[in-house]
Amino acid sequence: MTYRKILDEIRLAFPQPISNTIHDSYFIHSMMRALDQVDTLKTHLPFLGSIGTGDFDAAKKAELPEDISTVEEVTTDLVSYLQGMTIFGHPRTQQNVIAPTTIPSLIGVLLASLHNPNLCWDASSQLVALAEVEVIAMTSQLVGYDAEQSGGVFTFGGTGTTLYGVKIGLEKACPETMHKGTPEDAVVFVSDAGHYCAANITGWLGIGTNNLITIPTTSENEMDIELLEQELRKALTDEKKIACIIATLGTTDAFGLDNLLHIVALRETLVDEFQLDYQPHIHADAVIGWAWSVFNNYDFEENPLGFRPRTIRALAGACRRIQHLSLADSVGIDFHKTGFAPYISSLVLVKDRTDLDLLKRSPEQMPYLYHFGQYRPGMFTLETSRAGTGVLAALANLKLFGEEGLRAILGHIVEMTQLLREHLEGHEGTTVLNRGNFGTVTLFRAYPVGVDTFEIKRQEFEDAGNRDILIAHNAYNKEIFQYVNSEAMEGRGVFISTTDCYRKTAYGEPIVALKSFILSPFVDEEDVKTVVAKVLEAREAIG
Ligand SMILES: *Cc1c(COP(=O)(O)O)cnc(C)c1O
């Protein structure tokens, strides 16, 4: 074939640059075929097709094909890679903090991919840049920032949002590290229930993981404020520079909520007392918890949306901490977690947009960009090219849901979580470990017939004399987990997950727990009851 003939075929594989309605139909039809093929992978089970193990040895030998393929061939090939994927929206998966995605957010991703805006500046993104500014404004108001003052930028994940927070804080505590490099006396604080990305970030920024100070958490999974104070005082006495205090609002596994009000007050006290010439930066890692802000001004007494009393209590309990988000200097938000958008859709907000200037490069360093336009985040972002996909996905969902929709969806999953706990507590064989927790994760344990589940939790936790019993019950719960999930594989029951260390006992032994993480709006009371029924059935089967 001459190259011209090949080119003609390849041109058909692009959306047409000049309107061509016949070709548009082909484009849409191609996508429909892809979706149809995905649909044939759906059964009553909560995953696509069948779960197998990938042949990584064969994958390592993959070669570039010699000849061109058709759109249809490539489509079928691509769909095959979805085999075994969990259907995160399925009512019978309660495994992890992975969100099902809405149709408008998918359309957002498609549109941004179709015309490829680059958010490094408005000259290459046009009005998609405006969409970013709108999402920043809406979200600022939601968390309680003054949108006139605040700023923000979409970045490469929740990890990226914390990276921005820590980097800004580092520049405040140790000016000009951008030029001079990171000094050895910078330290960062985070709770032991905070996300491990803090270790990654201190490592990558050159602060060093040895300078990440981890503060133990209380039984409510929030940072122990007295220990934080001790460690901060110690660091300041040792003439360390506090680059950042990371407060986690919504820990990944247990929805622990750090007390920002206290942390900020503590900062003010220490700045005065130690006569600091900088304000230690406080970053709120709220990538999970941010969405609860929609309840900040909900009338819990009137309860117009009709949630059950236990739900109201959990929502109000979360808001007690979330309402103080605006006290943080910066906040991380993942729309791809509790915002029901596809990966990656993450936004870091700063209370004072001039903080972002601390990250600016000089124009001489970027000779071929930013000569005109009025929106130039590329002057300070870590990234050079930034996709518009996350922005349009986030905007789509904020518009789709509004305050009311987010309230309904979050309220519902909290309600289902509370119901699950109620049912688990209604049986003598099961006990909830994080009873007072406000999130949508439930950590629980099952015990063999004959064990006094009212007493056992305390006995196992406090008394080292019960170490062997604890270890036996750890193994027992792993067996329960195996049973429940192999039943779910057969279409009988619900996928849950497990954690090897819900927390450690007073004598340092890890406590294994069963875990239900509800994030799908499709979960309903019947699915919740099924979890309990299956655990009880496993208990009968195992003995
Ligand atoms: C998920 C998570 C992160 C990391 O976010 P990514 O979007 O996965 O990079 C950080 N902090 C918390 C609390 C998280 O749950």
Coordinates of C-alpha atoms and ligand atoms in Angstrom, one line a residue:
M1 CA 0.0 0.0 0.0
T2 CA 1.2 3.5 -0.7
Y3 CA 1.4 5.8 2.2
R4 CA -1.5 7.9 0.7
K5 CA -3.9 4.9 1.0
I6 CA -2.8 4.3 4.6
L7 CA -3.3 7.9 5.4
D8 CA -6.8 7.9 4.0
E9 CA -7.7 5.1 6.3
I10 CA -6.1 6.7 9.3
R11 CA -7.9 9.9 8.7
L12 CA -11.1 8.0 9.2
A13 CA -10.0 7.1 12.7
F14 CA -9.9 10.8 13.7
P15 CA -13.0 12.8 14.5
Q16 CA -13.4 15.0 11.4
P17 CA -12.0 18.5 11.8
I18 CA -14.7 19.9 9.4
S19 CA -18.3 19.1 10.3
N20 CA -19.3 15.8 8.6
T21 CA -22.5 14.4 10.0
I22 CA -22.1 11.0 8.3
H23 CA -18.7 10.6 9.9
D24 CA -20.1 11.8 13.2
S25 CA -22.5 8.9 13.1
Y26 CA -19.6 6.6 12.6
F27 CA -17.8 8.1 15.6
I28 CA -20.9 7.8 17.8
H29 CA -21.5 4.3 16.5
S30 CA -18.0 3.3 17.3
M31 CA -18.4 4.4 20.9
M32 CA -21.8 2.6 21.1
R33 CA -20.1 -0.6 19.9
A34 CA -17.6 -0.2 22.7
L35 CA -20.2 0.4 25.3
D36 CA -22.3 -2.6 23.9
Q37 CA -19.3 -4.8 24.2
V38 CA -18.7 -3.7 27.8
D39 CA -22.4 -4.4 28.5
T40 CA -22.1 -8.0 27.4
L41 CA -19.5 -8.4 30.1
K42 CA -22.2 -7.5 32.7
T43 CA -23.9 -10.3 34.6
H44 CA -25.7 -10.2 38.0
L45 CA -22.2 -10.2 39.6
P46 CA -20.4 -7.0 40.7
F47 CA -17.6 -7.3 38.2
L48 CA -17.2 -7.4 34.4
G49 CA -16.8 -10.8 32.7
S50 CA -14.7 -13.1 34.8
I51 CA -11.8 -12.4 37.2
G52 CA -8.6 -13.9 36.0
T53 CA -4.9 -13.3 36.6
G54 CA -3.0 -11.3 33.9
D55 CA -0.2 -13.0 32.1
F56 CA 2.6 -10.5 32.9
D57 CA 5.3 -12.5 31.2
A58 CA 3.4 -12.4 27.9
A59 CA 2.7 -8.7 28.4
K60 CA 6.5 -8.0 28.7
K61 CA 6.9 -9.4 25.3
A62 CA 4.3 -7.2 23.6
E63 CA 5.4 -5.8 20.3
L64 CA 4.4 -2.8 18.2
P65 CA 2.2 -4.2 15.3
E66 CA 3.5 -3.8 11.8
D67 CA 0.3 -2.9 10.1
I68 CA -2.6 -0.5 10.9
S69 CA -5.7 -1.8 12.5
T70 CA -9.3 -0.7 12.2
V71 CA -11.2 1.3 14.8
E72 CA -13.4 -1.8 15.4
E73 CA -10.4 -4.1 16.0
V74 CA -8.8 -1.7 18.4
T75 CA -12.1 -1.2 20.3
T76 CA -12.7 -4.9 20.8
D77 CA -9.1 -5.2 21.9
L78 CA -9.4 -2.4 24.4
V79 CA -12.7 -3.7 25.9
S80 CA -11.0 -7.0 26.7
Y81 CA -8.8 -5.2 29.2
L82 CA -11.9 -4.4 31.3
Q83 CA -12.4 -8.2 32.1
G84 CA -12.6 -8.6 35.8
M85 CA -13.0 -5.0 36.7
T86 CA -15.1 -4.3 39.7
I87 CA -18.3 -2.5 39.0
F88 CA -17.9 0.2 41.7
G89 CA -21.5 1.3 41.5
H90 CA -22.8 -2.2 42.0
P91 CA -24.9 -2.6 45.2
R92 CA -23.0 -5.7 46.0
T93 CA -19.6 -4.2 46.3
Q94 CA -18.7 -2.5 49.6
Q95 CA -14.9 -2.7 49.2
N96 CA -13.1 0.5 48.9
V97 CA -13.1 4.3 48.5
I98 CA -13.5 4.0 44.7
A99 CA -16.4 6.0 43.3
P100 CA -18.8 5.1 40.5
T101 CA -18.8 7.8 37.9
T102 CA -21.7 9.8 36.6
I103 CA -22.7 10.3 32.9
P104 CA -22.1 14.1 32.9
S105 CA -18.6 13.6 34.4
L106 CA -17.8 11.0 31.7
I107 CA -19.0 13.4 29.1
G108 CA -16.8 16.1 30.6
V109 CA -13.8 13.8 30.2
L110 CA -14.8 13.0 26.7
L111 CA -15.2 16.6 25.7
A112 CA -11.9 17.6 27.2
S113 CA -10.2 14.7 25.5
L114 CA -11.8 15.4 22.2
H115 CA -10.5 18.9 21.9
N116 CA -7.5 18.6 24.2
P117 CA -7.4 21.9 26.1
N118 CA -4.1 22.3 28.0
L119 CA -4.7 24.2 31.2
C120 CA -1.1 25.6 31.5
W121 CA -2.7 28.8 30.2
D122 CA -5.8 30.1 28.7
A123 CA -4.3 30.6 25.3
S124 CA -4.3 26.8 25.0
S125 CA -7.5 26.0 27.0
Q126 CA -9.8 29.0 26.2
L127 CA -12.9 28.8 28.3
V128 CA -12.0 25.5 29.9
A129 CA -9.7 27.7 31.9
L130 CA -12.8 29.5 33.0
A131 CA -14.3 26.2 34.1
E132 CA -11.3 25.7 36.3
V133 CA -11.8 29.1 37.9
E134 CA -15.5 28.4 38.4
V135 CA -14.9 25.1 40.1
I136 CA -12.3 26.8 42.4
A137 CA -14.9 29.5 43.2
M138 CA -17.7 27.1 43.9
T139 CA -15.6 24.8 46.0
S140 CA -14.0 27.7 47.9
Q141 CA -17.5 28.8 48.9
L142 CA -18.5 25.3 49.8
V143 CA -15.6 24.9 52.3
G144 CA -16.1 28.4 53.6
Y145 CA -13.2 30.3 51.9
D146 CA -13.7 33.8 50.7
A147 CA -13.7 33.2 46.9
E148 CA -12.4 36.8 46.4
Q149 CA -9.2 35.9 48.2
S150 CA -8.8 32.2 47.6
G151 CA -7.1 30.4 44.7
G152 CA -6.4 26.9 43.6
V153 CA -5.4 24.6 40.9
F154 CA -6.2 21.1 39.7
T155 CA -3.4 18.7 40.0
F156 CA -2.4 15.0 39.7
G157 CA -4.3 13.5 42.6
G158 CA -4.9 13.8 46.3
T159 CA -1.2 13.3 46.7
G160 CA -0.5 16.3 44.5
T161 CA -2.8 18.5 46.6
T162 CA -0.9 17.6 49.7
L163 CA 2.4 18.2 47.8
Y164 CA 1.3 21.7 47.0
G165 CA 0.3 22.3 50.7
V166 CA 3.7 21.1 52.0
K167 CA 5.7 22.9 49.3
I168 CA 4.0 26.2 50.0
G169 CA 4.5 25.7 53.7
L170 CA 8.2 24.9 53.1
E171 CA 8.7 28.2 51.2
K172 CA 7.0 30.1 54.1
A173 CA 9.2 28.5 56.8
C174 CA 12.4 28.4 54.8
P175 CA 12.2 31.1 52.1
E176 CA 13.8 30.5 48.7
T177 CA 14.2 26.7 49.0
M178 CA 13.0 26.8 45.4
H179 CA 16.4 28.3 44.6
K180 CA 18.7 27.2 47.4
G181 CA 17.4 23.7 48.0
T182 CA 15.8 22.2 51.1
P183 CA 17.5 22.9 54.4
E184 CA 17.9 20.1 56.9
D185 CA 16.0 21.6 59.7
A186 CA 12.5 21.5 58.1
V187 CA 9.9 19.2 59.7
V188 CA 6.4 18.2 58.7
F189 CA 3.6 16.8 61.0
V190 CA 0.8 14.4 60.2
S191 CA -1.2 11.9 62.3
D192 CA -0.5 8.2 62.2
A193 CA -3.9 7.7 60.6
G194 CA -3.0 10.2 57.8
H195 CA -2.3 9.1 54.3
Y196 CA 1.1 7.6 53.5
C197 CA 1.5 10.1 50.7
A198 CA 3.0 12.4 53.4
A199 CA 6.0 10.1 53.5
N200 CA 6.2 10.2 49.8
I201 CA 6.0 14.0 49.6
T202 CA 8.6 14.6 52.3
G203 CA 10.9 12.2 50.5
W204 CA 10.4 13.7 47.1
L205 CA 10.7 17.3 48.3
G206 CA 14.0 16.5 49.9
I207 CA 12.7 17.2 53.4
G208 CA 13.3 13.6 54.2
T209 CA 11.0 11.0 55.7
N210 CA 13.1 11.2 58.9
N211 CA 11.7 14.7 59.2
L212 CA 8.1 13.6 59.0
I213 CA 6.9 13.5 62.5
T214 CA 3.9 11.2 63.0
I215 CA 1.5 12.0 65.8
P216 CA -0.4 9.1 67.3
T217 CA -4.2 9.2 67.1
T218 CA -6.9 8.7 69.7
S219 CA -9.4 5.8 69.6
E220 CA -11.5 8.1 67.4
N221 CA -8.7 8.1 64.9
E222 CA -8.0 11.8 65.3
M223 CA -4.6 13.3 66.0
D224 CA -3.9 13.4 69.7
I225 CA -3.7 17.2 70.2
E226 CA -1.6 17.0 73.4
L227 CA 1.0 14.9 71.7
L228 CA 1.0 17.3 68.8
E229 CA 1.6 20.2 71.1
Q230 CA 4.5 18.3 72.8
E231 CA 6.1 17.5 69.5
L232 CA 5.7 21.0 68.0
R233 CA 7.2 22.5 71.2
K234 CA 10.1 20.1 71.0
A235 CA 10.7 20.9 67.3
L236 CA 10.7 24.7 68.0
T237 CA 12.9 24.3 71.0
D238 CA 15.3 22.4 68.8
E239 CA 15.2 25.3 66.3
K240 CA 13.5 23.3 63.6
K241 CA 11.4 25.0 60.9
I242 CA 7.8 23.8 60.8
A243 CA 7.2 23.4 57.0
C244 CA 3.6 22.1 57.4
I245 CA 1.1 20.5 59.7
I246 CA -1.1 18.2 57.8
A247 CA -4.5 17.8 59.3
T248 CA -6.5 14.9 57.9
L249 CA -10.2 15.4 57.6
G250 CA -11.5 12.1 56.6
T251 CA -8.8 9.4 57.0
T252 CA -8.9 6.8 54.3
D253 CA -9.7 3.8 56.3
A254 CA -11.7 5.1 59.3
F255 CA -12.9 8.6 58.5
G256 CA -11.0 10.1 61.4
L257 CA -11.4 13.9 61.5
D258 CA -8.6 16.0 63.0
N259 CA -9.5 18.9 65.2
L260 CA -8.6 21.9 63.0
L261 CA -10.0 24.4 65.4
H262 CA -7.6 23.2 68.0
I263 CA -4.6 22.9 65.7
V264 CA -5.0 26.4 64.4
A265 CA -5.3 27.9 67.9
L266 CA -2.2 25.9 68.9
R267 CA -0.3 27.4 66.0
E268 CA -1.3 31.0 67.0
T269 CA -0.1 30.3 70.5
L270 CA 3.2 28.9 69.4
V271 CA 3.9 31.7 66.9
D272 CA 3.5 34.2 69.7
E273 CA 5.4 32.3 72.3
F274 CA 8.4 31.4 70.1
Q275 CA 8.2 34.8 68.2
L276 CA 8.3 33.0 64.9
D277 CA 8.8 35.1 61.8
Y278 CA 6.6 32.8 59.8
Q279 CA 3.2 31.1 60.2
P280 CA 3.6 27.4 60.1
H281 CA 1.4 26.3 57.2
I282 CA -1.7 24.2 58.0
H283 CA -2.9 22.0 55.2
A284 CA -6.1 20.1 55.4
D285 CA -6.1 16.8 53.6
A286 CA -9.8 16.7 53.1
V287 CA -9.7 14.7 49.9
I288 CA -12.4 12.4 51.3
G289 CA -14.2 14.7 53.8
W290 CA -14.7 17.9 51.8
A291 CA -18.0 16.7 50.3
W292 CA -19.6 16.7 53.8
S293 CA -19.4 20.5 53.7
V294 CA -22.7 20.5 51.9
F295 CA -24.2 19.8 55.3
N296 CA -22.6 22.8 57.0
N297 CA -25.8 24.7 56.8
Y298 CA -28.3 21.9 56.7
D299 CA -31.1 22.3 59.3
F300 CA -30.6 19.1 61.3
E301 CA -33.5 19.9 63.6
E302 CA -36.0 20.4 60.7
N303 CA -34.3 17.6 58.7
P304 CA -36.2 18.5 55.4
L305 CA -34.6 15.6 53.5
G306 CA -36.0 13.1 56.0
F307 CA -32.9 11.2 57.2
R308 CA -33.2 8.8 60.1
P309 CA -32.1 10.0 63.5
R310 CA -28.8 7.9 63.5
T311 CA -27.9 9.4 60.1
I312 CA -28.6 12.9 61.3
R313 CA -26.3 12.3 64.2
A314 CA -23.5 11.0 62.0
L315 CA -23.8 13.9 59.6
A316 CA -23.9 16.5 62.3
G317 CA -20.9 14.7 64.0
A318 CA -18.9 15.0 60.8
C319 CA -19.8 18.6 60.3
R320 CA -18.7 19.5 63.7
R321 CA -15.1 19.1 62.3
I322 CA -15.7 19.7 58.6
Q323 CA -17.2 23.2 59.2
H324 CA -13.8 24.4 60.3
L325 CA -12.1 23.6 57.0
S326 CA -11.8 27.3 56.1
L327 CA -9.4 27.7 59.0
A328 CA -6.8 25.7 57.1
D329 CA -4.3 27.6 54.8
S330 CA -4.9 25.1 52.1
V331 CA -7.3 22.2 51.4
G332 CA -7.0 19.1 49.2
I333 CA -10.2 17.9 47.5
D334 CA -10.6 14.7 45.4
F335 CA -13.6 14.8 43.1
H336 CA -12.6 11.3 42.1
K337 CA -13.5 10.0 45.6
T338 CA -16.5 11.5 47.2
G339 CA -17.4 13.6 44.1
F340 CA -18.2 10.7 41.9
A341 CA -15.9 11.8 39.0
P342 CA -13.4 9.6 37.1
Y343 CA -9.7 9.7 38.0
I344 CA -7.9 12.1 38.0
S345 CA -9.9 15.0 39.4
S346 CA -8.1 16.7 42.3
L347 CA -8.1 20.3 43.4
V348 CA -5.9 22.1 45.9
L349 CA -7.4 25.3 47.3
V350 CA -5.4 28.0 49.1
K351 CA -7.1 30.4 51.4
D352 CA -4.9 33.3 50.1
R353 CA -4.1 33.1 46.4
T354 CA -0.9 35.0 46.8
D355 CA 0.5 31.8 48.5
L356 CA 0.7 30.4 45.0
D357 CA 3.2 33.1 44.1
L358 CA 5.7 31.5 46.3
L359 CA 5.9 28.7 43.7
K360 CA 6.3 31.1 40.7
R361 CA 9.1 30.7 38.2
S362 CA 10.5 33.8 36.5
P363 CA 9.2 34.4 32.9
E364 CA 12.8 34.1 31.6
Q365 CA 12.7 30.4 32.6
M366 CA 9.8 29.8 30.3
P367 CA 10.8 31.6 27.1
Y368 CA 8.2 30.0 24.7
L369 CA 5.1 30.3 26.9
Y370 CA 2.9 32.8 28.6
H371 CA 3.4 35.9 26.4
F372 CA -0.3 36.7 26.5
G373 CA -3.6 35.7 28.0
Q374 CA -4.9 36.5 31.4
Y375 CA -4.9 33.1 33.1
R376 CA -1.5 31.5 33.5
P377 CA -1.3 28.9 36.2
G378 CA 1.6 27.3 34.3
M379 CA 3.7 30.0 35.9
F380 CA 3.6 28.2 39.2
T381 CA 2.2 24.6 38.7
L382 CA 4.5 21.6 39.0
E383 CA 3.0 20.2 35.9
T384 CA 3.6 21.7 32.5
S385 CA 0.7 20.3 30.5
R386 CA -2.5 19.9 32.5
A387 CA -5.5 18.1 31.2
G388 CA -9.0 19.6 31.2
T389 CA -10.6 16.2 31.9
G390 CA -10.6 16.5 35.7
V391 CA -11.9 20.1 35.6
L392 CA -14.8 19.4 33.3
A393 CA -15.7 16.2 35.2
A394 CA -15.7 18.1 38.5
L395 CA -17.8 20.9 37.0
A396 CA -20.2 18.5 35.5
N397 CA -20.9 16.8 38.9
L398 CA -21.1 20.1 40.9
K399 CA -23.7 21.2 38.4
L400 CA -25.5 17.9 38.2
F401 CA -25.7 17.4 42.0
G402 CA -25.8 20.9 43.4
E403 CA -26.0 21.0 47.1
E404 CA -29.2 19.0 47.2
G405 CA -27.9 16.1 45.2
L406 CA -24.7 15.7 47.1
R407 CA -26.7 15.8 50.4
A408 CA -29.0 13.1 49.1
I409 CA -26.2 10.8 47.9
L410 CA -23.9 11.3 50.9
G411 CA -26.9 11.1 53.3
H412 CA -27.9 7.9 51.7
I413 CA -24.6 6.1 52.0
V414 CA -24.2 7.3 55.6
E415 CA -27.8 6.0 56.2
M416 CA -26.9 2.6 54.7
T417 CA -23.7 2.5 56.8
Q418 CA -25.7 3.2 60.0
L419 CA -28.2 0.5 59.0
L420 CA -25.4 -1.9 58.6
R421 CA -24.1 -1.1 62.0
E422 CA -27.6 -1.4 63.5
H423 CA -28.0 -4.9 62.0
L424 CA -24.5 -6.0 63.0
E425 CA -25.2 -4.9 66.6
G426 CA -28.5 -6.7 66.6
H427 CA -26.6 -10.1 66.6
E428 CA -24.7 -11.6 69.4
G429 CA -22.1 -13.0 67.0
T430 CA -20.9 -9.8 65.5
T431 CA -19.6 -6.5 67.0
V432 CA -18.9 -3.1 65.4
L433 CA -15.4 -1.7 66.2
N434 CA -15.9 1.9 65.0
R435 CA -19.4 2.3 66.4
G436 CA -19.2 6.1 67.0
N437 CA -17.6 6.9 63.6
F438 CA -19.3 9.3 61.3
G439 CA -18.2 8.0 57.9
T440 CA -19.3 5.2 55.5
V441 CA -16.7 2.6 56.6
T442 CA -17.7 0.0 59.1
L443 CA -15.1 -2.1 60.7
F444 CA -16.4 -5.1 62.5
R445 CA -15.5 -8.5 63.9
A446 CA -17.3 -11.8 64.1
Y447 CA -16.8 -14.3 66.9
P448 CA -17.3 -18.1 67.2
V449 CA -20.5 -19.3 68.8
G450 CA -20.2 -19.2 72.5
V451 CA -18.0 -16.1 72.8
D452 CA -19.4 -13.3 74.9
T453 CA -19.2 -10.5 72.3
F454 CA -20.2 -7.9 74.9
E455 CA -17.0 -8.5 76.9
I456 CA -14.6 -9.8 74.4
K457 CA -13.8 -6.6 72.6
R458 CA -12.4 -5.0 75.8
Q459 CA -10.7 -8.2 77.0
E460 CA -8.9 -8.6 73.7
F461 CA -7.9 -5.0 73.6
E462 CA -6.6 -4.4 77.1
D463 CA -5.3 -7.6 78.5
A464 CA -2.0 -9.1 77.1
G465 CA -3.1 -12.4 78.8
N466 CA -5.6 -12.7 75.9
R467 CA -3.0 -12.4 73.2
D468 CA -3.5 -16.0 72.0
I469 CA -7.3 -15.5 71.9
L470 CA -6.9 -12.3 69.9
I471 CA -4.7 -14.0 67.4
A472 CA -7.1 -17.0 67.1
H473 CA -9.9 -14.6 66.5
N474 CA -7.8 -12.7 63.9
A475 CA -7.5 -15.9 62.0
Y476 CA -11.2 -16.6 62.5
N477 CA -12.1 -13.3 60.9
K478 CA -9.9 -13.9 57.9
E479 CA -11.7 -17.2 57.4
I480 CA -15.0 -15.4 57.6
F481 CA -13.8 -12.9 55.0
Q482 CA -12.7 -15.8 52.7
Y483 CA -16.1 -17.4 53.0
V484 CA -18.1 -14.2 52.4
N485 CA -16.1 -13.3 49.3
S486 CA -16.1 -16.7 47.8
E487 CA -19.9 -16.7 48.2
A488 CA -20.0 -13.3 46.5
M489 CA -17.9 -14.6 43.6
E490 CA -20.7 -17.1 43.1
G491 CA -23.3 -14.4 43.1
R492 CA -24.5 -15.1 46.6
G493 CA -23.9 -12.0 48.7
V494 CA -21.8 -8.9 48.8
F495 CA -18.1 -8.2 48.4
I496 CA -16.6 -6.7 51.5
S497 CA -12.9 -6.2 52.4
T498 CA -10.7 -6.7 55.4
T499 CA -7.9 -4.9 57.1
D500 CA -5.0 -6.6 58.8
C501 CA -4.7 -3.9 61.3
Y502 CA -7.7 -1.9 62.3
R503 CA -5.6 -0.7 65.1
K504 CA -3.2 -2.2 67.6
T505 CA -4.2 -3.5 71.0
A506 CA -2.9 -1.8 74.2
Y507 CA -0.1 -4.5 74.1
G508 CA 0.8 -3.9 70.5
E509 CA -0.9 -6.7 68.6
P510 CA -2.7 -5.9 65.4
I511 CA -6.5 -6.3 65.3
V512 CA -7.8 -7.8 62.1
A513 CA -11.3 -6.5 61.1
L514 CA -13.8 -7.1 58.4
K515 CA -14.6 -3.9 56.5
S516 CA -17.5 -2.5 54.6
F517 CA -16.9 0.6 52.6
I518 CA -20.1 2.0 51.2
L519 CA -19.8 4.5 48.3
S520 CA -22.3 3.4 45.8
P521 CA -25.6 5.2 45.6
F522 CA -27.1 1.9 44.5
V523 CA -26.6 0.2 47.9
D524 CA -29.9 -0.4 49.6
E525 CA -31.2 -1.9 52.8
E526 CA -31.4 -5.4 51.3
D527 CA -27.7 -5.4 50.4
V528 CA -26.8 -4.3 53.9
K529 CA -28.9 -7.1 55.4
T530 CA -27.2 -9.5 53.0
V531 CA -23.8 -8.6 54.4
V532 CA -24.9 -9.5 57.9
A533 CA -26.7 -12.7 56.8
K534 CA -23.6 -13.9 55.0
V535 CA -21.3 -13.2 57.9
L536 CA -23.7 -15.2 60.2
E537 CA -23.8 -18.0 57.6
A538 CA -20.0 -18.1 57.5
R539 CA -20.0 -18.3 61.3
E540 CA -22.3 -21.4 61.1
A541 CA -20.2 -22.9 58.3
I542 CA -16.8 -22.3 60.1
G543 CA -18.1 -23.1 63.6
Ligands
LIG1 C1 -6.8 8.7 48.7 C2 -6.1 9.6 49.7 C3 -5.0 10.4 49.4 C4 -4.3 10.2 48.1 O1 -5.1 10.6 47.0 P1 -4.9 10.1 45.5 O2 -5.9 10.9 44.8 O3 -5.0 8.7 45.5 O4 -3.5 10.6 45.1 C5 -4.5 11.3 50.3 N1 -5.1 11.4 51.5 C6 -6.2 10.7 51.8 C7 -6.8 10.9 53.2 C8 -6.8 9.8 51.0 O5 -7.8 9.0 51.3

